[in-house]
Each structure stands twice: as structure tokens, then as C-alpha cells.
XYZ file of C-alpha atoms in Angstrom:
457
model
C 60.593 -38.862 -50.177
C 62.505 -36.767 -52.714
C 66.011 -35.480 -51.999
C 66.699 -31.873 -52.976
C 70.365 -30.893 -53.317
C 71.254 -27.205 -53.496
C 74.635 -26.901 -55.178
C 76.046 -24.052 -53.091
C 74.426 -20.623 -52.896
C 72.932 -20.322 -56.423
C 70.944 -23.503 -55.962
C 69.348 -22.677 -52.628
C 66.413 -20.450 -53.703
C 64.869 -23.038 -56.048
C 65.633 -25.944 -53.687
C 63.916 -24.052 -50.870
C 61.003 -23.244 -53.165
C 60.528 -26.902 -54.079
C 60.707 -27.953 -50.438
C 58.068 -25.352 -49.570
C 55.863 -26.770 -52.330
C 56.426 -30.384 -51.204
C 56.946 -30.131 -47.413
C 55.751 -33.667 -46.680
C 57.542 -35.452 -49.508
C 60.962 -33.775 -49.809
C 64.096 -33.102 -47.810
C 66.677 -30.441 -48.715
C 70.453 -30.803 -48.466
C 72.439 -27.571 -48.848
C 76.044 -27.907 -49.990
C 78.429 -25.365 -48.477
C 81.922 -24.425 -49.527
C 84.690 -24.613 -46.989
C 83.334 -27.407 -44.785
C 82.910 -31.173 -44.950
C 79.458 -30.965 -46.541
C 80.489 -29.790 -49.973
C 78.684 -30.693 -53.188
C 79.993 -34.298 -53.512
C 79.112 -35.086 -49.900
C 75.675 -33.495 -50.213
C 74.925 -35.446 -53.405
C 76.141 -38.723 -51.910
C 74.152 -38.109 -48.729
C 70.959 -37.538 -50.722
C 71.503 -40.526 -53.042
C 72.072 -42.832 -50.077
C 68.678 -41.882 -48.632
C 66.375 -41.187 -51.578
C 65.556 -42.996 -54.812
C 64.732 -39.692 -56.525
C 67.121 -36.738 -56.214
C 66.728 -33.258 -57.708
C 69.989 -31.299 -57.929
C 69.731 -27.539 -58.424
C 72.917 -26.444 -60.166
C 74.507 -26.016 -63.570
C 74.383 -29.083 -65.817
C 78.187 -29.522 -66.119
C 78.574 -29.375 -62.339
C 75.806 -31.907 -61.664
C 77.041 -34.314 -64.349
C 80.552 -33.965 -62.931
C 79.267 -34.808 -59.462
C 77.680 -38.031 -60.689
C 81.075 -39.040 -62.118
C 82.956 -38.030 -58.948
C 84.675 -40.934 -57.159
C 83.109 -39.789 -53.876
C 79.577 -40.172 -55.255
C 78.100 -43.654 -55.617
C 74.889 -43.662 -57.656
C 72.809 -46.649 -56.506
C 71.157 -48.872 -59.050
C 67.629 -47.622 -59.680
C 68.337 -44.055 -58.540
C 66.730 -41.226 -60.520
C 68.506 -37.868 -60.776
C 67.157 -34.614 -62.194
C 69.083 -31.404 -62.817
C 67.337 -28.035 -62.413
C 68.955 -24.906 -63.786
C 69.402 -22.356 -60.951
C 68.477 -19.649 -63.493
C 64.955 -21.138 -63.684
C 65.179 -22.140 -67.332
C 64.933 -25.936 -67.582
C 64.832 -29.307 -65.813
C 66.586 -32.348 -67.287
C 66.150 -35.954 -66.095
C 69.643 -37.493 -66.175
C 68.290 -41.009 -65.734
C 65.836 -42.020 -68.407
C 62.825 -43.717 -66.832
C 59.132 -42.988 -67.057
C 58.979 -41.981 -63.400
C 61.951 -39.607 -63.754
C 60.343 -37.920 -66.729
C 57.048 -37.656 -64.840
C 58.857 -36.014 -61.919
C 60.497 -33.604 -64.385
C 57.046 -32.590 -65.592
C 55.972 -31.963 -61.990
C 59.042 -29.794 -61.400
C 58.348 -27.918 -64.634
C 54.794 -27.216 -63.551
C 55.861 -26.155 -60.066
C 58.694 -23.810 -61.081
C 57.581 -22.742 -64.540
C 60.691 -24.186 -66.207
C 60.972 -26.153 -69.462
C 61.368 -29.951 -69.231
C 64.090 -31.258 -71.543
C 64.028 -34.956 -72.444
C 67.204 -36.165 -74.111
C 66.363 -39.847 -74.577
C 68.363 -42.850 -73.322
C 72.138 -42.407 -73.201
C 74.518 -44.553 -75.217
C 75.623 -47.734 -73.511
C 78.980 -47.371 -71.760
C 81.787 -48.549 -73.987
C 84.454 -49.101 -71.343
C 84.561 -52.744 -70.178
C 85.796 -51.602 -66.761
C 82.357 -50.090 -66.126
C 81.497 -53.515 -64.711
C 83.295 -52.346 -61.566
C 81.077 -49.309 -60.970
C 78.418 -50.869 -58.681
C 80.970 -52.734 -56.580
C 83.874 -50.402 -55.790
C 85.090 -46.879 -56.406
C 87.081 -46.309 -59.570
C 89.582 -43.666 -58.656
C 90.953 -41.752 -61.625
C 94.012 -39.561 -61.802
C 95.256 -37.622 -64.800
C 97.646 -40.361 -65.878
C 95.162 -43.226 -65.423
C 93.392 -42.804 -68.768
C 95.906 -45.166 -70.388
C 94.490 -48.059 -68.345
C 90.884 -47.384 -69.360
C 91.873 -46.948 -73.007
C 93.895 -50.175 -73.038
C 91.029 -52.114 -71.466
C 88.595 -50.760 -74.075
C 90.980 -51.498 -76.954
C 91.699 -55.078 -75.857
C 95.363 -54.360 -75.101
C 96.986 -55.955 -72.009
C 96.235 -54.417 -68.619
C 98.122 -55.624 -65.557
C 95.923 -56.393 -62.525
C 97.624 -55.687 -59.196
C 95.661 -56.722 -56.111
C 96.904 -55.128 -52.909
C 93.600 -55.594 -51.065
C 91.688 -58.888 -51.385
C 88.247 -58.296 -52.863
C 85.711 -60.507 -54.728
C 85.814 -58.685 -58.064
C 83.318 -59.427 -60.828
C 84.535 -60.931 -64.083
C 87.025 -58.644 -65.789
C 87.833 -58.574 -69.524
C 90.271 -61.327 -70.580
C 92.946 -58.749 -71.376
C 93.008 -57.640 -67.706
C 95.211 -60.188 -65.995
C 97.859 -60.548 -63.324
C 100.500 -61.873 -65.739
C 100.313 -58.998 -68.206
C 103.657 -57.421 -69.185
C 105.366 -55.245 -66.610
C 105.111 -52.203 -68.841
C 101.336 -52.587 -69.377
C 98.968 -50.009 -67.834
C 97.939 -51.006 -64.320
C 94.558 -51.608 -62.726
C 95.313 -51.581 -59.005
C 92.924 -52.865 -56.319
C 93.951 -50.917 -53.247
C 92.913 -48.639 -50.427
C 95.972 -46.399 -50.728
C 96.904 -43.482 -52.939
C 98.968 -44.059 -56.089
C 102.082 -41.889 -55.661
C 102.751 -41.171 -59.329
C 99.083 -41.039 -60.386
C 99.512 -43.339 -63.388
C 97.444 -46.318 -62.215
C 93.681 -46.647 -62.378
C 92.652 -47.503 -58.832
C 89.786 -49.733 -57.756
C 89.040 -48.893 -54.140
C 86.905 -51.362 -52.160
C 85.222 -49.806 -49.144
C 86.833 -51.973 -46.480
C 88.307 -49.511 -43.955
C 86.762 -48.910 -40.522
C 87.638 -45.814 -38.497
C 87.505 -46.199 -34.726
C 86.948 -42.940 -32.835
C 87.360 -42.117 -29.177
C 86.034 -38.774 -27.951
C 85.647 -37.217 -24.541
C 83.294 -34.658 -23.099
C 85.609 -31.826 -24.078
C 86.190 -32.927 -27.676
C 85.149 -30.307 -30.219
C 82.905 -31.398 -33.070
C 85.574 -31.089 -35.796
C 88.522 -32.449 -33.796
C 88.225 -36.145 -34.656
C 87.692 -35.429 -38.367
C 90.682 -33.093 -38.478
C 92.803 -35.756 -36.799
C 91.576 -38.388 -39.251
C 92.375 -36.231 -42.291
C 95.911 -35.702 -40.973
C 96.298 -39.462 -40.463
C 95.048 -40.228 -43.991
C 97.507 -37.739 -45.451
C 100.350 -39.312 -43.458
C 99.539 -42.957 -44.240
C 98.250 -42.581 -47.804
C 94.983 -44.375 -47.126
C 92.097 -43.160 -49.257
C 89.096 -41.475 -47.715
C 86.872 -43.183 -50.288
C 87.861 -46.607 -48.863
C 86.232 -45.845 -45.502
C 83.025 -47.851 -45.053
C 81.995 -47.008 -41.504
C 82.862 -45.386 -38.206
C 82.949 -47.337 -34.927
C 82.934 -46.145 -31.333
C 81.878 -46.930 -27.772
C 78.188 -47.517 -27.067
C 76.467 -44.233 -26.309
C 78.968 -42.149 -28.292
C 77.289 -42.199 -31.712
C 75.590 -38.902 -30.890
C 78.782 -37.241 -29.703
C 79.313 -34.133 -31.866
C 82.796 -35.274 -32.971
C 81.587 -38.737 -33.995
C 78.460 -37.396 -35.643
C 80.433 -34.799 -37.595
C 82.979 -37.345 -38.832
C 80.223 -39.716 -39.956
C 78.468 -36.884 -41.764
C 81.659 -35.744 -43.511
C 82.462 -39.309 -44.566
C 78.807 -40.147 -45.296
C 79.071 -43.507 -43.525
C 77.110 -45.257 -40.756
C 78.257 -45.443 -37.132
C 78.621 -48.720 -35.209
C 78.427 -48.703 -31.423
C 80.006 -51.432 -29.277
C 79.529 -51.944 -25.516
C 82.570 -51.594 -23.283
C 82.538 -55.266 -22.294
C 82.825 -56.259 -25.967
C 85.684 -53.845 -26.640
C 87.524 -55.018 -23.528
C 87.941 -58.476 -25.093
C 90.164 -57.170 -27.908
C 93.945 -57.201 -27.601
C 95.276 -53.896 -28.900
C 98.760 -52.390 -29.181
C 98.002 -49.213 -27.216
C 95.717 -49.858 -24.218
C 95.169 -47.125 -21.638
C 94.595 -47.822 -17.956
C 93.046 -44.385 -17.502
C 90.530 -45.035 -20.274
C 89.783 -48.454 -18.803
C 89.035 -46.926 -15.426
C 86.824 -44.244 -16.970
C 84.729 -46.226 -19.452
C 85.286 -49.906 -18.687
C 87.582 -50.751 -21.599
C 91.279 -49.964 -22.029
C 90.772 -49.155 -25.722
C 88.063 -47.377 -27.653
C 89.434 -46.341 -31.058
C 91.536 -49.447 -31.774
C 89.113 -51.949 -30.238
C 86.045 -50.394 -31.898
C 87.742 -50.438 -35.307
C 88.592 -54.122 -34.858
C 85.108 -54.949 -33.572
C 83.518 -53.574 -36.752
C 86.162 -55.131 -38.999
C 84.734 -58.655 -38.466
C 88.020 -60.487 -38.092
C 90.099 -57.895 -39.939
C 93.333 -56.291 -38.851
C 94.508 -52.951 -37.563
C 96.319 -50.996 -40.300
C 96.779 -47.691 -38.462
C 97.321 -47.823 -34.705
C 95.823 -45.241 -32.368
C 96.659 -41.621 -33.102
C 95.827 -38.867 -30.651
C 94.979 -35.189 -30.699
C 94.288 -33.110 -27.575
C 91.087 -34.963 -26.636
C 90.302 -37.394 -29.512
C 91.731 -40.673 -30.779
C 91.368 -42.461 -34.112
C 92.514 -45.839 -35.427
C 91.899 -47.607 -38.718
C 91.226 -51.291 -39.350
C 90.767 -53.125 -42.638
C 87.748 -55.419 -42.584
C 88.282 -59.068 -43.390
C 87.206 -59.506 -47.004
C 84.985 -62.494 -47.496
C 84.220 -64.290 -50.714
C 80.778 -64.127 -52.237
C 78.647 -67.206 -52.945
C 75.295 -66.725 -54.658
C 72.962 -69.742 -54.878
C 71.029 -69.048 -58.060
C 67.926 -70.839 -59.329
C 67.736 -70.532 -63.122
C 64.108 -71.507 -63.535
C 63.203 -73.743 -66.487
C 66.323 -72.622 -68.363
C 64.930 -70.195 -70.936
C 66.527 -66.757 -70.690
C 63.191 -64.941 -70.642
C 62.158 -66.938 -67.559
C 65.234 -65.924 -65.551
C 64.370 -63.596 -62.670
C 66.153 -60.188 -62.851
C 68.092 -60.700 -59.598
C 69.494 -63.962 -60.950
C 70.805 -62.206 -64.056
C 72.408 -59.531 -61.873
C 74.213 -62.182 -59.815
C 75.422 -63.991 -62.938
C 76.863 -60.726 -64.227
C 78.390 -60.020 -60.799
C 80.207 -63.360 -60.541
C 83.753 -64.006 -61.686
C 83.110 -67.784 -61.582
C 79.931 -69.719 -62.389
C 79.737 -73.306 -61.092
C 77.092 -75.971 -61.635
C 76.073 -79.080 -63.490
C 76.884 -78.894 -67.224
C 73.268 -78.318 -68.286
C 72.910 -75.402 -65.860
C 76.183 -73.730 -66.818
C 75.408 -74.176 -70.517
C 71.963 -72.597 -70.055
C 73.499 -69.281 -68.938
C 76.814 -69.262 -70.793
C 75.618 -66.647 -73.283
C 74.552 -64.287 -70.474
C 77.918 -64.136 -68.737
C 80.398 -61.305 -69.021
C 83.524 -61.944 -71.103
C 86.205 -63.348 -68.835
C 83.795 -65.207 -66.532
C 85.224 -68.598 -65.610
C 82.813 -71.504 -66.120
C 83.162 -74.669 -64.016
C 80.787 -77.433 -65.133
C 80.885 -80.479 -62.832
C 79.036 -83.590 -64.114
C 76.939 -85.904 -61.977
C 78.806 -88.902 -60.489
C 78.754 -91.848 -62.846
C 78.469 -89.767 -65.996
C 82.241 -89.530 -66.590
C 83.942 -92.572 -68.100
C 87.546 -93.615 -67.595
C 89.831 -94.682 -70.468
C 88.291 -98.174 -70.380
C 84.753 -96.822 -70.675
C 83.860 -97.584 -67.060
C 81.739 -94.946 -65.227
C 83.570 -93.227 -62.392
C 81.799 -92.710 -59.082
C 83.066 -89.116 -58.826
C 82.975 -86.223 -61.195
C 86.715 -86.136 -61.780
C 86.945 -82.557 -63.032
C 87.161 -80.357 -59.907
C 89.450 -80.491 -56.887
C 89.878 -78.420 -53.766
C 93.131 -76.914 -52.552
C 94.383 -80.288 -51.238
C 93.743 -82.159 -54.476
C 90.613 -83.877 -53.203
C 87.938 -84.350 -55.859
C 84.779 -82.369 -55.098
C 81.302 -82.040 -56.585
C 79.798 -78.805 -57.907
C 78.918 -77.596 -54.404
C 82.411 -78.338 -53.119
C 83.974 -76.538 -56.083
C 81.846 -73.445 -55.448
C 82.605 -73.455 -51.719
C 86.346 -73.814 -52.343
C 86.407 -70.896 -54.763
C 84.299 -68.656 -52.499
C 86.474 -69.510 -49.492
C 89.455 -68.213 -51.478
C 87.793 -64.826 -51.950
C 86.150 -65.196 -55.362
C 82.695 -63.990 -56.366
C 80.938 -67.261 -57.224
C 77.505 -68.108 -58.593
C 76.425 -71.702 -57.921
C 73.644 -72.363 -60.413
C 70.944 -75.004 -60.837
C 67.901 -75.356 -63.051
C 64.579 -74.856 -61.301
C 64.023 -72.790 -58.179
C 67.428 -73.640 -56.672
C 65.936 -74.896 -53.412
C 68.162 -77.972 -53.549
C 71.337 -75.902 -53.395
C 72.757 -75.966 -49.875
C 76.238 -75.001 -48.732
C 77.942 -75.020 -45.335
C 78.774 -71.720 -43.617
C 82.280 -70.487 -44.242
C 84.509 -67.513 -44.964
C 82.129 -66.137 -47.556
C 78.892 -64.225 -47.848
C 75.940 -66.415 -48.888
C 73.100 -65.039 -50.991
C 70.130 -67.035 -52.233
C 68.270 -66.098 -55.417
C 65.252 -68.390 -55.953
C 64.189 -69.024 -59.521
C 60.942 -70.149 -61.074
C 60.129 -73.860 -60.703
C 61.311 -76.130 -63.476
C 58.680 -77.112 -66.038
C 57.053 -80.525 -65.543
C 58.582 -83.237 -67.662
C 55.288 -83.993 -69.394
C 52.710 -81.298 -69.902
C 52.596 -77.541 -69.594
C 53.027 -75.734 -66.287
C 49.870 -75.184 -64.302
């Protein structure tokens, strides 16, 4: 299915024409000025649902949308720009399938396909953040990006815990006070001088009654965001009472925010202790809280950051989800770089810390981003003390209490403290096992290790 985005009125005729030509394989999204479904929301909505998106609008506008902090371009997405004056079509992502789609559009509309070739690789080292969080620029924030690119000190300020990937060595928490700031936060920067990294960790709980107008909850939320300084781009989902996801006010808010809706049964919400329960609500729906309790229920152990606010017939509350570390169990295959599966390489580049036996860490050291911490933990008995006697423990990694741990224990400790960790092993990685904990576990199998004697079958 192809997403067609009409950038306001000028883009609608050609978008409608393409949809008429491809009724079974396309879906049109029409951006409108003056409501919540403006061009950034329409583009984000299409990109979240379709691998291939055709935007009908002027080239500067479409390129600007792809750089907008409200638009997250998924990895593997293909975007084409069609001139509303019916002159050309340009694939903005350079793949064979995107160029083939451009030829189909050219044939269908009688426009000229323009192929510009692959773009230059991004020069800014902070581009590593793009797939993982929103980079939120303001006019004064260019100093941070320029300093990071030039190798000058950048001060990292973390207001919201988040498992960041490896950052350049010059981006550090102990940089000078007068250095440009990279701030990890979910709140606005008052003076606009910091470059913000905004993890999507906020959950909006919504309560709505039978008389609530479709726009009421969203209007209330926008007023709350303006009052508290929380960023709209940090909102990850909406939560409400079971059966209310189709309420016009909830549906409209989710559409404006371009986020999914979680529903929770009343008996689940009733178990949460909230600051503003309502006996009347409890009598009506079976739980004394909807907005606050639903936000907490979807925050997975997080905390309420904005208590219930009310309009005439709607309520909203905001919770910040508990941020968990990230622990990827990565099989490296036989060890040669060309035998590493693509997902494994992506996880190595995502990690801020790589842990494993020395031979495994050494095998991937050249593939890691600058600034990635490497923790190589030898096998027991391979480390000698000052008298040359083998020790029965590795002796190079400890947990938070000072207890010596092996490579698995080191990885678990780091992930439990909120880091993005890759635990690596040669072979398919099937021997890597970790206990459950306060971290997300991902497994990336590799190819089997080569037999010791002889070629692989």
C-alpha cells in the first residue's frame, strides 16, 4: 500500500488522480491548514503506515517536512516528491524500488522523473540520535551541532533517563559550563539555546464523557502543555478507559498527536492510587480515576508528572513512562565482518557499551561508533595475579556493590542502570542467557561459528 500525501490544496488534484489510478494499492492523506492534521501530521501519519510515500507539494516544502522534528522517517522508508504543477517527480530516498516507483508515477501523470543520485553522507556526528529520539532544534541551537561536528566540547545534560547510543567523545557530562549544551529532556528550553533530544516517554491519559466534543480533550491538552512546558513531540501514546478509544475526543487527540491509544479495563484502573480520585466517576464507570490511572497504567511503572486537569466535560493527565535499559544479545557469527548479519551491525551501532569475552569484543571493535565503551571480560582462570597464579574469577568487572562479575553480569549491571548494552559472543549467540530485569531484552542470532577443522558444510 502506497501513502499519498496532499500538501494542502495545491497537492490534492494530483494526489486524487493517483489514488483513482491505484484504488487498491494507495491511500490518500489530505493536509489541511487550521486544524490538527496539517502537513507535518499528515506526513508522519503516512510514514507510520506505509513504506512508500508520495508527497505532492513543492520540493522545498517536502524536504522541510522530512527534517521537521514532528516527522520521524522510519528506516527503510521511501519518499517521492511530485510537483503539484505536473512537471516532475523526484525520489528523495535513493533505492531501486523508489526509482522504479518514480517511473510509474511519471508514466501515470506524464511528468518527468528526476534522479539525483545518492546524497552525501551526513557529516554531523549527532545524526546517530535520529532513529532513537527527536532532535529538537531552535534558532540558537546550531552552536551545539557545530561544536559536535568540530570536535569541540559539548556538555551533555540528562533530565530524562534514556538509553542513548554512543555519542562522540567530545559530548560529555563534565564538559565546561560554558560549552554548548545537548539536553535530553521532555520539556521546552526557555532561552532556545540548547539542542534538545526528546525521548518519546510521555503518556496522556484522557477521560471523556458522552457530552464531550471531539476537540475538547485536545484543546485542554494543548493548554496544559503550554502551561507546564512539556513538549508535544515527547508524547508516545494516549491511554483511556476500555471502550473509549472510539470516543470522538480520544480519537481526535490520537489523530492530532499521531500516536496509538491504549485501553484499560475499569478494574485495572481502580488498583492505582492517584492524587485526584472522584467518587462520582467511580460510581459511573467503576473506577475513581480515568485520566490519571490510565496514564499510569500505560507508563509501566512510571510516574505522574502532570496531575488531572479538567475542562467542562474532559480530563487529561500526563505520566512519564519508566525508562528501561536496553540489552541486546548479539551473535557475531564466525567473526568476519562480512558474515555479520545486518541486524547485529545495527545493534552494535545502537549500543553505548559493548560487553563480551575479549575475542568477541576485539572482533567488532572496528565497527563501533566513536565513543562506544568496550568491556572485555576474560574467562575465569585466564587472568594471573602478581605471582603468576591463575585467578578463578575474571577480576576486571564489578557490579554496583563491588562484587566481581563475569561478562553476563557486567552487561546486566550496565543495562539495569539504563544503558544501551550489546552483549556479544562469537557464533550464533544461543549460549547467551540473562535474567529478566529492569531492561528490554533483544536477541539477534548470528551465523554458526565455523568448525575448528574443515570448512562449513
